[in-house]
GROMACS .gro file of C-alpha atoms in nm:
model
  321
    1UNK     CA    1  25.224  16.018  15.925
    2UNK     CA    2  25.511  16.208  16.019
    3UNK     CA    3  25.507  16.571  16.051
    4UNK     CA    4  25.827  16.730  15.853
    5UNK     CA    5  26.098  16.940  15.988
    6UNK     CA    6  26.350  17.243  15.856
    7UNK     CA    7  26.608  17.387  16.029
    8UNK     CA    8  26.745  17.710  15.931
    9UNK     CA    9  27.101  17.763  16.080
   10UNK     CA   10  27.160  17.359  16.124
   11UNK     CA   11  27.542  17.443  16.146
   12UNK     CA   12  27.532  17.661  16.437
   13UNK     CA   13  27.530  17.518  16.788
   14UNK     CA   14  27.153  17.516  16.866
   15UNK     CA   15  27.082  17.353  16.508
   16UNK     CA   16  27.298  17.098  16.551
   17UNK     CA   17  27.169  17.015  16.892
   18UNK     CA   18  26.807  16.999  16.757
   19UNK     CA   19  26.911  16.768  16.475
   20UNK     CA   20  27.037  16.516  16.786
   21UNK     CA   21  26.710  16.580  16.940
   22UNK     CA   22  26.479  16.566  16.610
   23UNK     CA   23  26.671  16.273  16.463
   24UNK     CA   24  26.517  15.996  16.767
   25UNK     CA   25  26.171  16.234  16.774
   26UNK     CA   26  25.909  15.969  16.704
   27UNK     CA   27  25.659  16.205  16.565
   28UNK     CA   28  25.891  16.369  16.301
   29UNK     CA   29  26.121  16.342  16.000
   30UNK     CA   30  26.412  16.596  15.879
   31UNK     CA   31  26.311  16.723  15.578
   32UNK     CA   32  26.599  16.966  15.536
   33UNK     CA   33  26.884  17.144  15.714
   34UNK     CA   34  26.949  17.460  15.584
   35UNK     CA   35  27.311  17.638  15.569
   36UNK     CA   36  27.433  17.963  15.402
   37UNK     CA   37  27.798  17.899  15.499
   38UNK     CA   38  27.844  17.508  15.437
   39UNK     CA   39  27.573  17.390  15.156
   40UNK     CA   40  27.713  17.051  15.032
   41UNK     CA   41  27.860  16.946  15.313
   42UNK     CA   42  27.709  16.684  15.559
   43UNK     CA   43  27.607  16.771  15.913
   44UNK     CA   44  27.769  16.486  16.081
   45UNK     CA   45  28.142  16.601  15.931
   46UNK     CA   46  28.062  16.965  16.086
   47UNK     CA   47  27.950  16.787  16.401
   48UNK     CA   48  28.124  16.366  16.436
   49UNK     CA   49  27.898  16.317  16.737
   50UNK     CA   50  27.609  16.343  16.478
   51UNK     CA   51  27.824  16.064  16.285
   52UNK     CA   52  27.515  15.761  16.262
   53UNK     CA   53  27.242  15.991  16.402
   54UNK     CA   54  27.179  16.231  16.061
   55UNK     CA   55  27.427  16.251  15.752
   56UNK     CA   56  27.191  16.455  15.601
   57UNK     CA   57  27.394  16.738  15.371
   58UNK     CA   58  27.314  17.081  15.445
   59UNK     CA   59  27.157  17.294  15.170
   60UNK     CA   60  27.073  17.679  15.147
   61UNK     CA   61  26.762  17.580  14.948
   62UNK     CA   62  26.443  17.585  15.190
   63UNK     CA   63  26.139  17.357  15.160
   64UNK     CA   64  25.770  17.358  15.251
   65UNK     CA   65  25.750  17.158  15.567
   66UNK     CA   66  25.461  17.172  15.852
   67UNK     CA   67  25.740  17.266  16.131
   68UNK     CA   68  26.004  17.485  16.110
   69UNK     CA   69  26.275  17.617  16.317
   70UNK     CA   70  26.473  17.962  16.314
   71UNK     CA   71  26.843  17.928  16.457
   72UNK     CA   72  26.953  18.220  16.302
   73UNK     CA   73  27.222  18.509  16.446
   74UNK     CA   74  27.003  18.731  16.639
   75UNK     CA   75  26.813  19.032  16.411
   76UNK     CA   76  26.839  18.762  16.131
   77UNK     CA   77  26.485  18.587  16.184
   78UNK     CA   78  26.250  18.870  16.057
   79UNK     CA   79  26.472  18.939  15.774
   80UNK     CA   80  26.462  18.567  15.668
   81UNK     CA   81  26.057  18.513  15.706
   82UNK     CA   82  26.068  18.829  15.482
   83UNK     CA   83  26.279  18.691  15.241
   84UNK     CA   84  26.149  18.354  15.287
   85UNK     CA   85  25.750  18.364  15.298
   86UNK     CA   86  25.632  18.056  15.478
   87UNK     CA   87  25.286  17.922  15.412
   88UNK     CA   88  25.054  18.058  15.740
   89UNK     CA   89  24.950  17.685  15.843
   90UNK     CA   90  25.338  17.581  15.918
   91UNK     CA   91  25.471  17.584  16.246
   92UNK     CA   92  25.793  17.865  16.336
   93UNK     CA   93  25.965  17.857  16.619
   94UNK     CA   94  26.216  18.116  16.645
   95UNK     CA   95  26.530  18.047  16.846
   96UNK     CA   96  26.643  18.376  16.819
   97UNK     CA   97  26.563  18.731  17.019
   98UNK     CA   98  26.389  18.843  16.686
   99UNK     CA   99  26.019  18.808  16.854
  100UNK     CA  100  26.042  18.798  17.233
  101UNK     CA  101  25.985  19.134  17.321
  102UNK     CA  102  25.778  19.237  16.956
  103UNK     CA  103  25.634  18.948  16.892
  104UNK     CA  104  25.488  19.061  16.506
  105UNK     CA  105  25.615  18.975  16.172
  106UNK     CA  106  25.404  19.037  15.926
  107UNK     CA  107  25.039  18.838  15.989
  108UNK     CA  108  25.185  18.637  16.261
  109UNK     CA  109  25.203  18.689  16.578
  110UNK     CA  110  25.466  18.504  16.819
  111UNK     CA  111  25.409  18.365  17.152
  112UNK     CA  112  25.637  18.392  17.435
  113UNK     CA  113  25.791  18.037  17.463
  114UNK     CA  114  25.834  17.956  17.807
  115UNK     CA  115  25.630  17.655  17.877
  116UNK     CA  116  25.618  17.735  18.265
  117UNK     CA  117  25.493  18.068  18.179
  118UNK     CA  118  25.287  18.059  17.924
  119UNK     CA  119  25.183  17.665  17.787
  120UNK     CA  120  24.775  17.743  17.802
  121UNK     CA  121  24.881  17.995  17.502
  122UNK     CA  122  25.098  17.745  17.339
  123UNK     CA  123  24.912  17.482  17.310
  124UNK     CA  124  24.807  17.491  16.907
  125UNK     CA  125  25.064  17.799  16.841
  126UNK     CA  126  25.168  17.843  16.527
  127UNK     CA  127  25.424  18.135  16.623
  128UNK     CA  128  25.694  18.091  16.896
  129UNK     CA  129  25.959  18.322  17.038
  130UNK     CA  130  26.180  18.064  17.217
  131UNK     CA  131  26.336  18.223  17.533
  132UNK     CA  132  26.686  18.320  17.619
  133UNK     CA  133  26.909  18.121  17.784
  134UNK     CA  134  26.991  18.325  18.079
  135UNK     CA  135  26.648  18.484  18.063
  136UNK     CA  136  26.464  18.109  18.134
  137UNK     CA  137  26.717  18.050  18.401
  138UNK     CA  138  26.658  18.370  18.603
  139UNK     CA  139  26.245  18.336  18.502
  140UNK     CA  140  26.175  18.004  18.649
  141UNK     CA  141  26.386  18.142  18.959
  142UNK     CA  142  26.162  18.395  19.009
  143UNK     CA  143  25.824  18.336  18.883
  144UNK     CA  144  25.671  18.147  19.211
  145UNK     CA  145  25.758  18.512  19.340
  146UNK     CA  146  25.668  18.685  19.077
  147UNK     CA  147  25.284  18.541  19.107
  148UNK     CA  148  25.239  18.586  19.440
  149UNK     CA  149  25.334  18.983  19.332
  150UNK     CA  150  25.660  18.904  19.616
  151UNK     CA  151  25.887  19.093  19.394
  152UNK     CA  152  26.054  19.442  19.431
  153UNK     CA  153  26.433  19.460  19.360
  154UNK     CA  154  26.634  19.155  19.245
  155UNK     CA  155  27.018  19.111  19.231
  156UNK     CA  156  27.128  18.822  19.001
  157UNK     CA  157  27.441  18.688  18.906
  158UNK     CA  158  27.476  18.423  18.697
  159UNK     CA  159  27.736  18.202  18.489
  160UNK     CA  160  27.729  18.031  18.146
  161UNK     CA  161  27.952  17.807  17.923
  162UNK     CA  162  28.159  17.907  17.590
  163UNK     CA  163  27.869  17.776  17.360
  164UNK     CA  164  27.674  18.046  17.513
  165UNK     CA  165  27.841  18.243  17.274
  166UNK     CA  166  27.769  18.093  16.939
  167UNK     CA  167  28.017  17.893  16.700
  168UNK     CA  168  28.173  18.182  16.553
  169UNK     CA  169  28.532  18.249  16.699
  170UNK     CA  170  28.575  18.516  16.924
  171UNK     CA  171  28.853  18.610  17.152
  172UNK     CA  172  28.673  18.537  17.439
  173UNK     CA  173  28.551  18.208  17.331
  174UNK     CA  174  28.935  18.049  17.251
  175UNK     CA  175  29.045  17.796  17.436
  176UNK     CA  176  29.406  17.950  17.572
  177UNK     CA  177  29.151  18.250  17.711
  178UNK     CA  178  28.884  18.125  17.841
  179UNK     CA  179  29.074  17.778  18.005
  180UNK     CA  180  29.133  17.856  18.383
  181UNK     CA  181  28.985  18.198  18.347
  182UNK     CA  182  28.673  18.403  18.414
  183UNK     CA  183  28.514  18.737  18.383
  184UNK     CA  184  28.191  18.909  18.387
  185UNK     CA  185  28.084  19.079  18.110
  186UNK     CA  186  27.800  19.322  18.045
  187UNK     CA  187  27.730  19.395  18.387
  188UNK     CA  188  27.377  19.562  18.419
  189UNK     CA  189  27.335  19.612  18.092
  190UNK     CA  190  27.242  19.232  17.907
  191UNK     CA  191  27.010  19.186  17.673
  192UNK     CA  192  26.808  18.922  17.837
  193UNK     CA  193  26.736  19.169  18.128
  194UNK     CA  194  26.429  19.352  17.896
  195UNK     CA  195  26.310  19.028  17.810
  196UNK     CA  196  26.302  18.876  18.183
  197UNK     CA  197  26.141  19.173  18.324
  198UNK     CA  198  25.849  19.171  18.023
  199UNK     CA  199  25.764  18.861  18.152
  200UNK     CA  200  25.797  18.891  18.526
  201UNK     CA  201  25.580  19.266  18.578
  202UNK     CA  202  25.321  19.120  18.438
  203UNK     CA  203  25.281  18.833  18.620
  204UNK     CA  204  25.433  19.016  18.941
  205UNK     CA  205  25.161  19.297  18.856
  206UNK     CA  206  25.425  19.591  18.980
  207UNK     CA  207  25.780  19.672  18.856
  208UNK     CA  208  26.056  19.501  18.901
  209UNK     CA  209  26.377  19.559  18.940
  210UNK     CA  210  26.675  19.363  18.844
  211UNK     CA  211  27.038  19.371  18.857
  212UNK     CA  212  27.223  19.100  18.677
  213UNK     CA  213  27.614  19.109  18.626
  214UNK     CA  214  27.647  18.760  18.383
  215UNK     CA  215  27.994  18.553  18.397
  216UNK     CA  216  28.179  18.361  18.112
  217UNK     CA  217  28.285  18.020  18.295
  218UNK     CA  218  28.576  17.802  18.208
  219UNK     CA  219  28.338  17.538  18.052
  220UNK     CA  220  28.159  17.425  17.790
  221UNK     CA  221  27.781  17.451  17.827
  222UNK     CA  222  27.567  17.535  18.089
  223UNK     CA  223  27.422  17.797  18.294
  224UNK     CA  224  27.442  17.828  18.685
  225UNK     CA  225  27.225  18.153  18.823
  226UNK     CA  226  27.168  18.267  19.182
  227UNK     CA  227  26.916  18.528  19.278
  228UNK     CA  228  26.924  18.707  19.560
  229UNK     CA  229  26.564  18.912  19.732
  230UNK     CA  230  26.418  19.015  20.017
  231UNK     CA  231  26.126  18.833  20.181
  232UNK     CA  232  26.002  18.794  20.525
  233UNK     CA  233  25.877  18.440  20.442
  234UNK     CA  234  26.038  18.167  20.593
  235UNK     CA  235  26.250  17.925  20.442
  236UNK     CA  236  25.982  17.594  20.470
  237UNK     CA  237  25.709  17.835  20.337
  238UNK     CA  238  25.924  17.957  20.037
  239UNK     CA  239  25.990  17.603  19.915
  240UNK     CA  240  25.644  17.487  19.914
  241UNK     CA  241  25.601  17.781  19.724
  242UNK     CA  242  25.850  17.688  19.476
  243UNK     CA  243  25.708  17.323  19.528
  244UNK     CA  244  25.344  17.381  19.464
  245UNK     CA  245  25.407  17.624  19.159
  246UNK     CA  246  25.637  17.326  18.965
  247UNK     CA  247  25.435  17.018  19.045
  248UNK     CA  248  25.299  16.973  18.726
  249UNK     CA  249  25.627  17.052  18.572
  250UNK     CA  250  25.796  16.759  18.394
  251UNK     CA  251  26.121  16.973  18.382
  252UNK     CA  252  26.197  17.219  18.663
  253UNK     CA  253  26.302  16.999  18.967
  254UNK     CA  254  26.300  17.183  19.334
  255UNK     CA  255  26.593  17.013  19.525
  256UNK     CA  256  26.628  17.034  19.899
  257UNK     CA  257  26.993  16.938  19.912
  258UNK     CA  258  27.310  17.174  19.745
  259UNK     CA  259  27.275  17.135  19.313
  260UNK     CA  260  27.558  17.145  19.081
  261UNK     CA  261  27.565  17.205  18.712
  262UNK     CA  262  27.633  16.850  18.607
  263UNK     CA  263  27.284  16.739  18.754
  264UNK     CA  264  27.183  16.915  18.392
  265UNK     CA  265  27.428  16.902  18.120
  266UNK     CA  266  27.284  16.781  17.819
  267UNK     CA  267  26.874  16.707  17.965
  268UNK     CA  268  26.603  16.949  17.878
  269UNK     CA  269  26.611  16.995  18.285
  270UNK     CA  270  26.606  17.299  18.540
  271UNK     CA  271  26.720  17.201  18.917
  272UNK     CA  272  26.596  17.505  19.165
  273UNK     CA  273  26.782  17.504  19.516
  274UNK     CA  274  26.690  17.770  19.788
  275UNK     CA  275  26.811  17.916  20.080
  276UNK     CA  276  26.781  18.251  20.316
  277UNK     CA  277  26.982  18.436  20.559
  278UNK     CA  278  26.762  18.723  20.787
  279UNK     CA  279  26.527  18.857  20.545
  280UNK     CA  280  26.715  18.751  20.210
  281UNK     CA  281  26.686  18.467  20.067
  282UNK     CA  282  26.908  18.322  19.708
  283UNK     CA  283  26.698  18.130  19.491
  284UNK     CA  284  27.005  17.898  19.233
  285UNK     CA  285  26.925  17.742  18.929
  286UNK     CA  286  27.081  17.510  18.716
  287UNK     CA  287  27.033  17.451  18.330
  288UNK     CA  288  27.192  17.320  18.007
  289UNK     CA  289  27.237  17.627  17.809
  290UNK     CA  290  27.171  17.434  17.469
  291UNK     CA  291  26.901  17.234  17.583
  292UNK     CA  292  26.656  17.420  17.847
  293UNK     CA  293  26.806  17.744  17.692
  294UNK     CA  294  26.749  17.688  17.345
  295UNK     CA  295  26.727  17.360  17.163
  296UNK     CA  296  26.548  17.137  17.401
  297UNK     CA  297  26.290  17.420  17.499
  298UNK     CA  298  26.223  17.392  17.144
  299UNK     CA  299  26.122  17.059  17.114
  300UNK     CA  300  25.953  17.114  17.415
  301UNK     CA  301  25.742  17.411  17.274
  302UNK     CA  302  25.710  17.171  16.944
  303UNK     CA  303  25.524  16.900  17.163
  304UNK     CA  304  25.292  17.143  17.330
  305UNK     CA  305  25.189  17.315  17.016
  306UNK     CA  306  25.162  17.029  16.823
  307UNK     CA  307  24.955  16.868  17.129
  308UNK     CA  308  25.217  16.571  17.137
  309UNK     CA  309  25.311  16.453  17.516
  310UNK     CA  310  25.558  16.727  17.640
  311UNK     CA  311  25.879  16.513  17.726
  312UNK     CA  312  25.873  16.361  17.344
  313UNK     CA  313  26.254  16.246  17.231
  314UNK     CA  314  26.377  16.474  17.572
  315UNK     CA  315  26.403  16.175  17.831
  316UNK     CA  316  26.790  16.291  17.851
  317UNK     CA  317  27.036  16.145  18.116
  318UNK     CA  318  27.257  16.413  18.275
  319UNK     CA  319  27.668  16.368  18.203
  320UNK     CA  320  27.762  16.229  18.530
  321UNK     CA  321  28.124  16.250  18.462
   0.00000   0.00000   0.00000
């Protein structure tokens, strides 16, 4: 039998994406899709490329179901579990920044949801903080480091799409801005920073410090990061590093040739591309924002906790062109 599935915050950009997902998921149904802005109104006419997939109409009146995810505003999550009491054997997994750096709300406790990082603690879950976007790119850049305890100071910058931003309108989201423009924005000061270095001083076992100045690119989705540190390993050694850490990975990809964003637009995917210069070496990674970001990471945290096979419904081609 199928397991069923709620999504609170269907109408925002990561629900939408997981009803895509969730909707060809052979292992669960869509029980509801929850809305507090557009109840009555069906998914696919918020989102036509859902047109055939769901038509499901979003409602702001929550079910029991055995999985459930949070796609909720940031701050919002607690406030709605609070509101909301869900029964203790259903699984949550929160979408938001609610639980990664606390990860306690009322008797449950979340787990840090990157797979990479931490799947031995995920597997059976029944409380996940789902990671940042930036913050996975700029982790699986630098964990093969991180465990080898390689890591000291860190400068990286890093680039994202408009849907990084959320639906909502914002000046720096319209289209006459943002086309054929773009700026950095919170330089030094982002909130995925805490949450990246949580995870990487205590696998690196010393601090770590990092300096990342975030872009806003003239696109839609997806995050490009490059990280720059100083080692006195060579080149060859570093990769196999890299190489050896994601071999049982079934979504982080080390390339030896030059990546590009569009090698992960809409897949669950992270490419990894490295290369040094004297005693520093820049460490890129590529990732779709939406998917290995947020909704796709998801799914993917789903799978393991639910002890399904870990690719489930996220065999995704990249968009070529």
């Amino acid at each position: 039998m199928k397991k069923t599935v709620g999504i609170v915050g269907a109408n925002g950009y990561t629900g939408s994406e997981l009803v895509r997902l969730l909707a060809f998921h052979p292992h669960v149904s869509l029980s509801f899709l929850y809305s507090r802005s557009n109840p009555g109104i069906k998914i696919s006419d918020l989102y036509p490329d859902l047109t055939a997939v769901c038509e499901d109409v979003l409602t702001d009146q929550p079910e029991e179901t055995d999985i459930l995810f949070l796609c909720l505003p940031h701050k919002e999550s607690q406030n709605w579990l609070e509101q909301n009491p869900v029964k203790d054997e259903t699984l949550v997994i929160d979408l938001g920044n609610d639980f990664r750096l606390n990860g306690e709300c009322g008797n449950r406790s979340f787990i840090y949801g990157l797979p990479e990082f931490n799947k031995k603690n995920l597997e059976g879950a029944k409380s996940i903080a789902n990671p940042g976007c930036f913050a996975t790119a700029i982790q699986l850049a630098l964990l093969p480091l991180a465990e080898k305890g390689l890591l000291d100071e860190v400068f990286t910058t890093g680039i994202t799409g408009s849907t990084g931003a959320g639906q909502s309108l914002q000046a720096t989201t319209h289209f006459t801005w943002r086309n054929d423009n773009i700026s950095a924005y919170k330089t030094l000061t982002h909130q995925h920073v805490d949450e990246v270095l949580k995870q990487l001083v205590s696998f690196n076992h010393k601090d770590v410090s990092l300096n990342f100045v975030p872009w806003r690119g003239d696109f839609a989705r997806g995050i490009f990061t490059s990280s720059m540190v100083k080692t006195d390993l060579v080149l060859s050694d570093i990769s196999q590093l890299y190489r050896d850490f994601y071999a049982d990975e079934p979504f982080v990809k080390v390339s030896e040739k030059a990546i590009d964003l569009k090698q992960v637009v809409n897949t669950n995917r992270c490419v990894i591309h490295i290369e040094k210069s004297g005693n520093v070496a820049v460490i890129h990674t590529a990732i779709d924002n939406l998917l290995k970001g947020a909704s796709g990471q998801a799914v993917q945290n789903m799978n393991i906790a639910m002890g399904w096979e870990e690719n489930l419904g996220l065999n995704l081609k990249p968009i070529a062109f």
